[in-house]
PDB file of C-alpha atoms in Angstrom:
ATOM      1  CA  UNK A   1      28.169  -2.489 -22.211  1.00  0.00           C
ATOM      2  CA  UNK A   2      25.408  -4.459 -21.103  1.00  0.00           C
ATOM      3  CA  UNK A   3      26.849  -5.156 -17.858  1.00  0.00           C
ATOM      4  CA  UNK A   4      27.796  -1.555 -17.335  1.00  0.00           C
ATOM      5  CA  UNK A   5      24.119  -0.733 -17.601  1.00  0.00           C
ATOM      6  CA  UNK A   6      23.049  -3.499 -15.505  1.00  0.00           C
ATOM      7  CA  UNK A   7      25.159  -2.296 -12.659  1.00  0.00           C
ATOM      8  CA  UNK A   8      23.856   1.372 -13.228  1.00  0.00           C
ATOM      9  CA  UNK A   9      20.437  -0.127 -12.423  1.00  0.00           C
ATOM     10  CA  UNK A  10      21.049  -2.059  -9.308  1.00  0.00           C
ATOM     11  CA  UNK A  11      24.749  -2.115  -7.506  1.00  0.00           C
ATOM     12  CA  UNK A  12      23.713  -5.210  -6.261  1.00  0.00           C
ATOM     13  CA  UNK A  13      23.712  -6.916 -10.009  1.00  0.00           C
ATOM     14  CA  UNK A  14      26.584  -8.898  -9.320  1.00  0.00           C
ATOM     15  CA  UNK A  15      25.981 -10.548  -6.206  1.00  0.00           C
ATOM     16  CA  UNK A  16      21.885 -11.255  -7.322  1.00  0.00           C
ATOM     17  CA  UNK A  17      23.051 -12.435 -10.805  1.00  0.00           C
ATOM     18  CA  UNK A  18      25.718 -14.821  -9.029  1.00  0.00           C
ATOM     19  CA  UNK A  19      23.038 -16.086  -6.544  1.00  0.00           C
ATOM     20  CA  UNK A  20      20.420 -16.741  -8.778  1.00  0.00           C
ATOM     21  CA  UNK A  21      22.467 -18.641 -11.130  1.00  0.00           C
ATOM     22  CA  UNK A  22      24.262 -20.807  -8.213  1.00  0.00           C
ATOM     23  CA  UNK A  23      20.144 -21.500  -7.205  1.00  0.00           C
ATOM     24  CA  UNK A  24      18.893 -22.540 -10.596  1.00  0.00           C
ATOM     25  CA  UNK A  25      22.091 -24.629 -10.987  1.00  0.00           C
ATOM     26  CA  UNK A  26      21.361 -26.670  -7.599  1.00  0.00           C
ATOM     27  CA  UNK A  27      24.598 -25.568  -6.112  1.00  0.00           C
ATOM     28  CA  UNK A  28      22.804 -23.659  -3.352  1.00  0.00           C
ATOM     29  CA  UNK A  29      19.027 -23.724  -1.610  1.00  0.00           C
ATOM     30  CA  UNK A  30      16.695 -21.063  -1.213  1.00  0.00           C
ATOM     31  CA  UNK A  31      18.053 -20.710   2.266  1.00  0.00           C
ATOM     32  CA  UNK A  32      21.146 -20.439   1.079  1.00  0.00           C
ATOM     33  CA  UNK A  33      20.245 -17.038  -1.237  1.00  0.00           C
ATOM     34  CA  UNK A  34      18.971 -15.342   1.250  1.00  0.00           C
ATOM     35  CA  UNK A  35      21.844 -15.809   3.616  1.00  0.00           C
ATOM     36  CA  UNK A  36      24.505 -15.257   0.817  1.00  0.00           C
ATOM     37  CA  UNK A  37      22.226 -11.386  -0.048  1.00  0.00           C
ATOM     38  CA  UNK A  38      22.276 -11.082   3.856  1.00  0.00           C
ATOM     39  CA  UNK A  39      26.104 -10.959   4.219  1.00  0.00           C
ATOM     40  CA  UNK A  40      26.358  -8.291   1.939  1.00  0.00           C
ATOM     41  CA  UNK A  41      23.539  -6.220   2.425  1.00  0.00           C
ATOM     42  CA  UNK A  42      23.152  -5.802   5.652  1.00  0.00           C
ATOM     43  CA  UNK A  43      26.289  -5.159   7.294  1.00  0.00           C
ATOM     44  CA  UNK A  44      26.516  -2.467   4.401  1.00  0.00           C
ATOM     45  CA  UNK A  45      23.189  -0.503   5.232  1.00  0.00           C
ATOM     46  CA  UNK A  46      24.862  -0.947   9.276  1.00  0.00           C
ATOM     47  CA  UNK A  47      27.744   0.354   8.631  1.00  0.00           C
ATOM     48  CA  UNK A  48      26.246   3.681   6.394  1.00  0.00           C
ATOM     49  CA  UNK A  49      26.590   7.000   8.043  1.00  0.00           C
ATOM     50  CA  UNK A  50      23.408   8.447   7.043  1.00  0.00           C
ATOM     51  CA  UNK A  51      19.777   7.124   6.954  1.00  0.00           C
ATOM     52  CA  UNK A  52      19.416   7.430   2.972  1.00  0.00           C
ATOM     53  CA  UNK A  53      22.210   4.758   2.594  1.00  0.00           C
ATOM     54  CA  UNK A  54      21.049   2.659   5.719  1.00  0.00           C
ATOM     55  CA  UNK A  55      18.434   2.173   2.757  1.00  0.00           C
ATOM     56  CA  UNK A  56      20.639   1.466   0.232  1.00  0.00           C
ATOM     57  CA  UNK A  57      20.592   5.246  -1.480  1.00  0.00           C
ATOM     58  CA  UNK A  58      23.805   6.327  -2.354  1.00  0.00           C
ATOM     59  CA  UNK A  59      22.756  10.046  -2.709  1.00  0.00           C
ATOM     60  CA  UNK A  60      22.028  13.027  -1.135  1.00  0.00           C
ATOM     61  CA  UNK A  61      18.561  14.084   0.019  1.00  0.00           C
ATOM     62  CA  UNK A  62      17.421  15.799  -2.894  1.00  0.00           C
ATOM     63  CA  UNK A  63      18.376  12.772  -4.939  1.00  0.00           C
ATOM     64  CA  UNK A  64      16.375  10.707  -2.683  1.00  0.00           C
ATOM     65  CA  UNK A  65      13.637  12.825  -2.534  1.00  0.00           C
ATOM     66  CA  UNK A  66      13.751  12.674  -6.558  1.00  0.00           C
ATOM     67  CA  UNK A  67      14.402   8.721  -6.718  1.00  0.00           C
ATOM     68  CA  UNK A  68      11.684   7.854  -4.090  1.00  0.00           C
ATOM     69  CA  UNK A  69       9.521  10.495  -4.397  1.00  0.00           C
ATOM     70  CA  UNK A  70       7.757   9.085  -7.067  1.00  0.00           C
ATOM     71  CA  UNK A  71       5.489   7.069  -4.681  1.00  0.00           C
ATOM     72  CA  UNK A  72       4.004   9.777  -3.542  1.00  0.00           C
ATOM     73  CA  UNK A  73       1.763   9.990  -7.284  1.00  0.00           C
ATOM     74  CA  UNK A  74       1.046   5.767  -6.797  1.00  0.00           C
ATOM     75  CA  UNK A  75      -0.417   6.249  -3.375  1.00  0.00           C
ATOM     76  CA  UNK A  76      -4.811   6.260  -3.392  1.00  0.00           C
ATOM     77  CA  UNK A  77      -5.157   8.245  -0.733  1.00  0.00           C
ATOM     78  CA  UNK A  78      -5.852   8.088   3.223  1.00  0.00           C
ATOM     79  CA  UNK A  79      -4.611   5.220   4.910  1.00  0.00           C
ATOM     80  CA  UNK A  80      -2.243   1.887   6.057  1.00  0.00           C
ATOM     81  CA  UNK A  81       1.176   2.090   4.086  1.00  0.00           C
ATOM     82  CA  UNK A  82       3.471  -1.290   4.455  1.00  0.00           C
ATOM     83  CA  UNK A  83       7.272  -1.037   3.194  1.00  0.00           C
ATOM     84  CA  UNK A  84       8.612  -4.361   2.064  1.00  0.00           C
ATOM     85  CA  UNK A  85      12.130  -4.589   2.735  1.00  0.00           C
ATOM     86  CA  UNK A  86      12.127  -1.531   5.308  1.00  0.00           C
ATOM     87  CA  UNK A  87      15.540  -1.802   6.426  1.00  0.00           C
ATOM     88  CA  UNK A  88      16.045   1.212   8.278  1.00  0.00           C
ATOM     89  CA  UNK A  89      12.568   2.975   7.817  1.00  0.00           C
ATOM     90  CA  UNK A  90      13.483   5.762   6.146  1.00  0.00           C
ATOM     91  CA  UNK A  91      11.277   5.387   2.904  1.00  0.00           C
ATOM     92  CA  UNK A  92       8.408   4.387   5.761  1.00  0.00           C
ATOM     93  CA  UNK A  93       9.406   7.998   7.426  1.00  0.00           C
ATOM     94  CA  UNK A  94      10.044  10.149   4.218  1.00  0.00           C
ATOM     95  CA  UNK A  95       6.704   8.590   2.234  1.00  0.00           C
ATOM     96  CA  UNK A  96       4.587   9.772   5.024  1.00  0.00           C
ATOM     97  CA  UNK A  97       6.054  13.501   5.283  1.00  0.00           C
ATOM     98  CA  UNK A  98       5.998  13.594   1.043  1.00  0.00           C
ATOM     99  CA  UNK A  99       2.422  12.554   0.869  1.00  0.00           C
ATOM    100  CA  UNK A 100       0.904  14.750   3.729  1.00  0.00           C
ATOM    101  CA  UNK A 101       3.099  17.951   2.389  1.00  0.00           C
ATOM    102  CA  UNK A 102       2.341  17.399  -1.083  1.00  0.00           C
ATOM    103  CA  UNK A 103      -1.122  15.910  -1.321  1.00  0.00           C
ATOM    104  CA  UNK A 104      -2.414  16.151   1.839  1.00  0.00           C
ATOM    105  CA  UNK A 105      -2.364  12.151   2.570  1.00  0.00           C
ATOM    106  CA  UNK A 106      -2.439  10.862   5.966  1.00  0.00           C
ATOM    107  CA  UNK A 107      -0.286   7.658   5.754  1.00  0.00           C
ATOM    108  CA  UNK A 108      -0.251   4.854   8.893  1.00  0.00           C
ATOM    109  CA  UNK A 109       3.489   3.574   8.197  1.00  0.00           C
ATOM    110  CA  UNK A 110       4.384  -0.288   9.018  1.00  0.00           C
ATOM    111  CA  UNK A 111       7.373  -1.711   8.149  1.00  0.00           C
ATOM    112  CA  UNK A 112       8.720  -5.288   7.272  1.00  0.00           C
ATOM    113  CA  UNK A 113      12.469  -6.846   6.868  1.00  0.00           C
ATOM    114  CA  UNK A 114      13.707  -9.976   6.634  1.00  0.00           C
ATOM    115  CA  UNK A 115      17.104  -8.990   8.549  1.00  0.00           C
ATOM    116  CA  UNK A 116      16.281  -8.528  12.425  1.00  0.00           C
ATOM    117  CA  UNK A 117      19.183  -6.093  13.038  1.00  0.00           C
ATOM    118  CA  UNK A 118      17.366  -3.896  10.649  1.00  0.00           C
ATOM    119  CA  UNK A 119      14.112  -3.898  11.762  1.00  0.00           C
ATOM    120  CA  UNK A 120      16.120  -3.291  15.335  1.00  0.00           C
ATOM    121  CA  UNK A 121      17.891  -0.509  13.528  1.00  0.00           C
ATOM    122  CA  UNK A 122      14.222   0.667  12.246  1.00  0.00           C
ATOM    123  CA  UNK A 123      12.225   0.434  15.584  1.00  0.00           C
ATOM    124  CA  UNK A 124      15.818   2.714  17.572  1.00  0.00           C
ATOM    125  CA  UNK A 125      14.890   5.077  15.114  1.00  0.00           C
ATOM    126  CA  UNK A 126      11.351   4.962  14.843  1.00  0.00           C
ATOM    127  CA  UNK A 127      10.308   4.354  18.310  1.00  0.00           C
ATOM    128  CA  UNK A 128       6.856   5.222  17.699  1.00  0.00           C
ATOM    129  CA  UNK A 129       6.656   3.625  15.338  1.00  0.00           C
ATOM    130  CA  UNK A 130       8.230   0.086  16.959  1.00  0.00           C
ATOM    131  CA  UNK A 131       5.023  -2.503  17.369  1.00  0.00           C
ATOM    132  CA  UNK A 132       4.320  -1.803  13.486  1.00  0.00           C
ATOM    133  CA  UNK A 133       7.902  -3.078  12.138  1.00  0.00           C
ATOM    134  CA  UNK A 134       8.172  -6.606  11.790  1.00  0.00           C
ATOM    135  CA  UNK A 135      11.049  -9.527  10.818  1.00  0.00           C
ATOM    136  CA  UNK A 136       9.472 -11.741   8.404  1.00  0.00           C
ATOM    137  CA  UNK A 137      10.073 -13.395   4.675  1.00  0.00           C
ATOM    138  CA  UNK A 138       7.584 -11.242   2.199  1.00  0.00           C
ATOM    139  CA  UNK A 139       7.532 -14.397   0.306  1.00  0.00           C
ATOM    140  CA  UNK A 140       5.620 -16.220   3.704  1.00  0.00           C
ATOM    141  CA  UNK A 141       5.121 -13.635   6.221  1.00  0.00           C
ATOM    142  CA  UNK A 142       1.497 -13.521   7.651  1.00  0.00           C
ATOM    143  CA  UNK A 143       0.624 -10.291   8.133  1.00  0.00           C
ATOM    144  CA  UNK A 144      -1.608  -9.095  11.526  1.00  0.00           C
ATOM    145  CA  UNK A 145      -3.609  -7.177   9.306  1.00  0.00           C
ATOM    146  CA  UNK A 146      -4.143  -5.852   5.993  1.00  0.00           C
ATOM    147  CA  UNK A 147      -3.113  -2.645   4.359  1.00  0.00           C
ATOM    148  CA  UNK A 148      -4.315  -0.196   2.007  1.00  0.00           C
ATOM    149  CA  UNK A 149      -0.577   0.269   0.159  1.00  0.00           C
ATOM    150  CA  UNK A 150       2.016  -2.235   0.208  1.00  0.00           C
ATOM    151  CA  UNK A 151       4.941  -1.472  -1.307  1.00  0.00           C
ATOM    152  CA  UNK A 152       7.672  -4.243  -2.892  1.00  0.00           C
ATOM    153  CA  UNK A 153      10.571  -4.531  -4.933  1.00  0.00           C
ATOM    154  CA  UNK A 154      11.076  -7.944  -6.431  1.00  0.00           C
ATOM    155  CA  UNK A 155      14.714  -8.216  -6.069  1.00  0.00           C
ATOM    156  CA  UNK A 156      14.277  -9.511  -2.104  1.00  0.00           C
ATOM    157  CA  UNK A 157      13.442 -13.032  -3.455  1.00  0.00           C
ATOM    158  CA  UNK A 158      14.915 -14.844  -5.506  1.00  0.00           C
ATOM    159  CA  UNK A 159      14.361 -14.252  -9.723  1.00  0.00           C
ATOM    160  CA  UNK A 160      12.171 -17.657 -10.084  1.00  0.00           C
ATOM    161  CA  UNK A 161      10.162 -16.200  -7.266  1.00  0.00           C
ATOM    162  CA  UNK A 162       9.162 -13.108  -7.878  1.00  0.00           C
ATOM    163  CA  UNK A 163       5.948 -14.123  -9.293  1.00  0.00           C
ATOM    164  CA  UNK A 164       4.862 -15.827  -5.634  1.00  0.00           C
ATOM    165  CA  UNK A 165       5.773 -13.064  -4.157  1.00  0.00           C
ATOM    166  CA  UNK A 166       3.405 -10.434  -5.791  1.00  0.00           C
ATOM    167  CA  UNK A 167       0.588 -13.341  -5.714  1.00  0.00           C
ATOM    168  CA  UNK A 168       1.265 -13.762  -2.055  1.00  0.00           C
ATOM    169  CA  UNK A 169       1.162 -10.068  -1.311  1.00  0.00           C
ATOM    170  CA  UNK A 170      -1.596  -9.321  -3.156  1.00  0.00           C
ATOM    171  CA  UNK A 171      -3.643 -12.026  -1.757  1.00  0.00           C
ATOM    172  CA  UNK A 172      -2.617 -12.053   1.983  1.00  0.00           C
ATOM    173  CA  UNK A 173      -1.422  -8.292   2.576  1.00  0.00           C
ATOM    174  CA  UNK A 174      -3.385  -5.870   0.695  1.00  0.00           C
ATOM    175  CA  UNK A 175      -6.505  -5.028   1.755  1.00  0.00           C
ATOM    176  CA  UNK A 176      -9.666  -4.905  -0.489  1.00  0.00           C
ATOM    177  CA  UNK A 177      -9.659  -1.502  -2.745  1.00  0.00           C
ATOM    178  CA  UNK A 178      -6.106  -1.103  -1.853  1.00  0.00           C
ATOM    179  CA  UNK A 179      -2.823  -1.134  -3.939  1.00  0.00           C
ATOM    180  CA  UNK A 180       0.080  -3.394  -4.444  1.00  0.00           C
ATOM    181  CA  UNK A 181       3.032  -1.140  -5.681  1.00  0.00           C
ATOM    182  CA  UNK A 182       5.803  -2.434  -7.199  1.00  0.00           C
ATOM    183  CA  UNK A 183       9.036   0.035  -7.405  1.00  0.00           C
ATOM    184  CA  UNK A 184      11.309   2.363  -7.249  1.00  0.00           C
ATOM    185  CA  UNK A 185      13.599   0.582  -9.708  1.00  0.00           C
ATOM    186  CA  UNK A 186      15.450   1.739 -12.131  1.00  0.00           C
ATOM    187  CA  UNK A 187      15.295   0.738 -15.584  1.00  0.00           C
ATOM    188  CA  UNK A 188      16.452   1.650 -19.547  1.00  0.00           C
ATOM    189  CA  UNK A 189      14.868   4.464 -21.249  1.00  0.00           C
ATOM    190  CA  UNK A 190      12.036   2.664 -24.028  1.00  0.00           C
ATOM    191  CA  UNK A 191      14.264   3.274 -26.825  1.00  0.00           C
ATOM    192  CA  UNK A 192      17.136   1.171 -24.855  1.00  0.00           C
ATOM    193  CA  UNK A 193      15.158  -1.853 -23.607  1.00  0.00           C
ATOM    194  CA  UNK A 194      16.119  -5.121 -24.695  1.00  0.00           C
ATOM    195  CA  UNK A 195      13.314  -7.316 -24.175  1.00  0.00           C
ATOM    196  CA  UNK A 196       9.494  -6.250 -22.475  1.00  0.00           C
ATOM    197  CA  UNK A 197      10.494  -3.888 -19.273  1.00  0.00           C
ATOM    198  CA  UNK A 198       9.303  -5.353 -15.811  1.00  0.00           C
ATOM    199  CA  UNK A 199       5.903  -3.992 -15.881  1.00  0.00           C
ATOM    200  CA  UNK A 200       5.308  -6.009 -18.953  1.00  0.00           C
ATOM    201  CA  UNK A 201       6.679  -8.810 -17.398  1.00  0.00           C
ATOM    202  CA  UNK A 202       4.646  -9.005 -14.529  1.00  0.00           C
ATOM    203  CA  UNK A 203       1.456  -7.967 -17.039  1.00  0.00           C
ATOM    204  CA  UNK A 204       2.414 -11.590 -18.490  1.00  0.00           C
ATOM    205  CA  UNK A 205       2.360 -13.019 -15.155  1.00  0.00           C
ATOM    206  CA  UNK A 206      -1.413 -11.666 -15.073  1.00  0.00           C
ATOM    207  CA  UNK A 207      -1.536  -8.920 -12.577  1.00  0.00           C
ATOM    208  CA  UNK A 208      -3.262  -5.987 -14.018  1.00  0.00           C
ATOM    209  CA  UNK A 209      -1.256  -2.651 -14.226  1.00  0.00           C
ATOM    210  CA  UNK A 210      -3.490  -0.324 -12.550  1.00  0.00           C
ATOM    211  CA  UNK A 211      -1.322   2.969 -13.033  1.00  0.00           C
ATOM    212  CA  UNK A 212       2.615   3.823 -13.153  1.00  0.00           C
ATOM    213  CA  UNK A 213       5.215   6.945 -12.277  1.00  0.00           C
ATOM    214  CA  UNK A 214       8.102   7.742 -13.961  1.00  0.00           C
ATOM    215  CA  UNK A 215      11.133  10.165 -13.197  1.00  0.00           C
ATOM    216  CA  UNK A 216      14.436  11.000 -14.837  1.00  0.00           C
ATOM    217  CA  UNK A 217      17.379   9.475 -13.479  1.00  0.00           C
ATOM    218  CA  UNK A 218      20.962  11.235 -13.306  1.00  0.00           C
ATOM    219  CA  UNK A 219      22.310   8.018 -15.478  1.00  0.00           C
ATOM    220  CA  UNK A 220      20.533   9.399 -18.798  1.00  0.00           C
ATOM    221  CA  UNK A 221      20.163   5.743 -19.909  1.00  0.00           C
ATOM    222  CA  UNK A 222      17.765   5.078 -17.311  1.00  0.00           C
ATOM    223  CA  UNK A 223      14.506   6.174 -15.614  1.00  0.00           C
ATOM    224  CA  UNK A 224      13.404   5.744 -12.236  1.00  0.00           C
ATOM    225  CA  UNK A 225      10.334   3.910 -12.591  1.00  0.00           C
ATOM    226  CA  UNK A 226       7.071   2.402 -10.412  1.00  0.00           C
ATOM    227  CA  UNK A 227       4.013   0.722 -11.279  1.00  0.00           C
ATOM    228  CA  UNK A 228       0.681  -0.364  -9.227  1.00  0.00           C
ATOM    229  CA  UNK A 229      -1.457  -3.475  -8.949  1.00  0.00           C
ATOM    230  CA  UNK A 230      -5.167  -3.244  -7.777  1.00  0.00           C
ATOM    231  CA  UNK A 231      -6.833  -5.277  -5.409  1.00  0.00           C
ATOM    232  CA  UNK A 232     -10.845  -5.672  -6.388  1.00  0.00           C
TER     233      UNK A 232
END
């Protein structure tokens, strides 16, 4: 039952769960993770027919409107949005028509991804947008400026890194006054959680929950979910 539910949450479960363990257990370096995630992934997003699952969305575009669209509510206004893990720069695209349509935000998209046929992918589609997509590691990429929003999920590094990731985006990417947000994800219901949910965990790993969104998910166990860390 509990796997069930894990796979609900992320169809990668199996292959990050396999990783991980293979890491902690010395049988493979970090190098090694990312390449064995890389295999999978990307020739999967390549290989999708539509933009919403060249981003790893399996639905239609009302479903991603309703998955992602959460974002829109995390967002402080005016200004420089970076999308960790980009792939093909859809969310970059569809975050910046959602937040000028329904709250009149101007958003400067960038883009980053660790896989360069991706971020190749990204800038054929994007063109104008091309010089602000870059290949990089979140976990190490220097960044040629800083940015208002930067957006993350934690599942791009590996689980005993997550932490140095949101202390190396917060400190190097996000500008003063400006937001780290962490999500979409999906997660149990409250009344379903074993354990404290991510935004608890990462409260542990002191980072300061500035604000959160929530939507329903079509799994009823689970909720789409996204949370926000301020930079002073």
């Amino acid at each position: 039952m509990r796997d069930d539910i894990e796979r609900a949450k992320n169809r990668g479960h199996d292959l990050l769960a396999a990783a991980d363990a293979d890491l902690e257990a010395g049988r493979i370096t970090e190098a090694a993770w990312y390449a064995r995630i890389d295999a999978v992934i990307t020739p999967a997003y390549l290989a999708a027919e539509n933009p919403r699952a060249q981003s790893g969305h399996s639905g239609d575009e009302a479903q991603w409107h309703h998955a992602r669209g959460l974002l829109v509510d995390l967002l402080s206004g005016d200004g420089t949005f970076l999308d960790v893990g980009c792939a093909n720069g859809y969310l970059m695209e569809s975050l910046t028509r959602w937040a000028r349509d329904e709250r009149g935000i101007a958003l400067e998209a960038h883009g980053l991804d660790i896989a360069p046929s991706l971020a190749t992918l990204a800038r054929r589609r994007l063109p104008d947008l091309a010089s602000r997509i870059h290949v990089g590691n979140a976990l190490t990429w220097s960044p040629p400026r800083r940015y208002e929003h930067v957006r993350t999920g934690l599942e791009y590094v590996p689980r005993r890194r997550r932490r140095d990731l949101l202390r190396h985006l917060l400190d190097d990417l996000v500008a003063p006054g400006g937001r780290l947000i962490v999500g979409v994800y999906n997660e149990e219901r409250d009344d379903l959680l074993r354990g404290p949910s991510l935004e608890a965990r990462v409260a542990s790993w002191g980072f300061p929950i500035g604000g959160r969104g929530e939507h329903p998910h079509r799994d009823a166990r689970l909720r789409y979910r996204a949370f926000w860390i301020g930079k002073t």
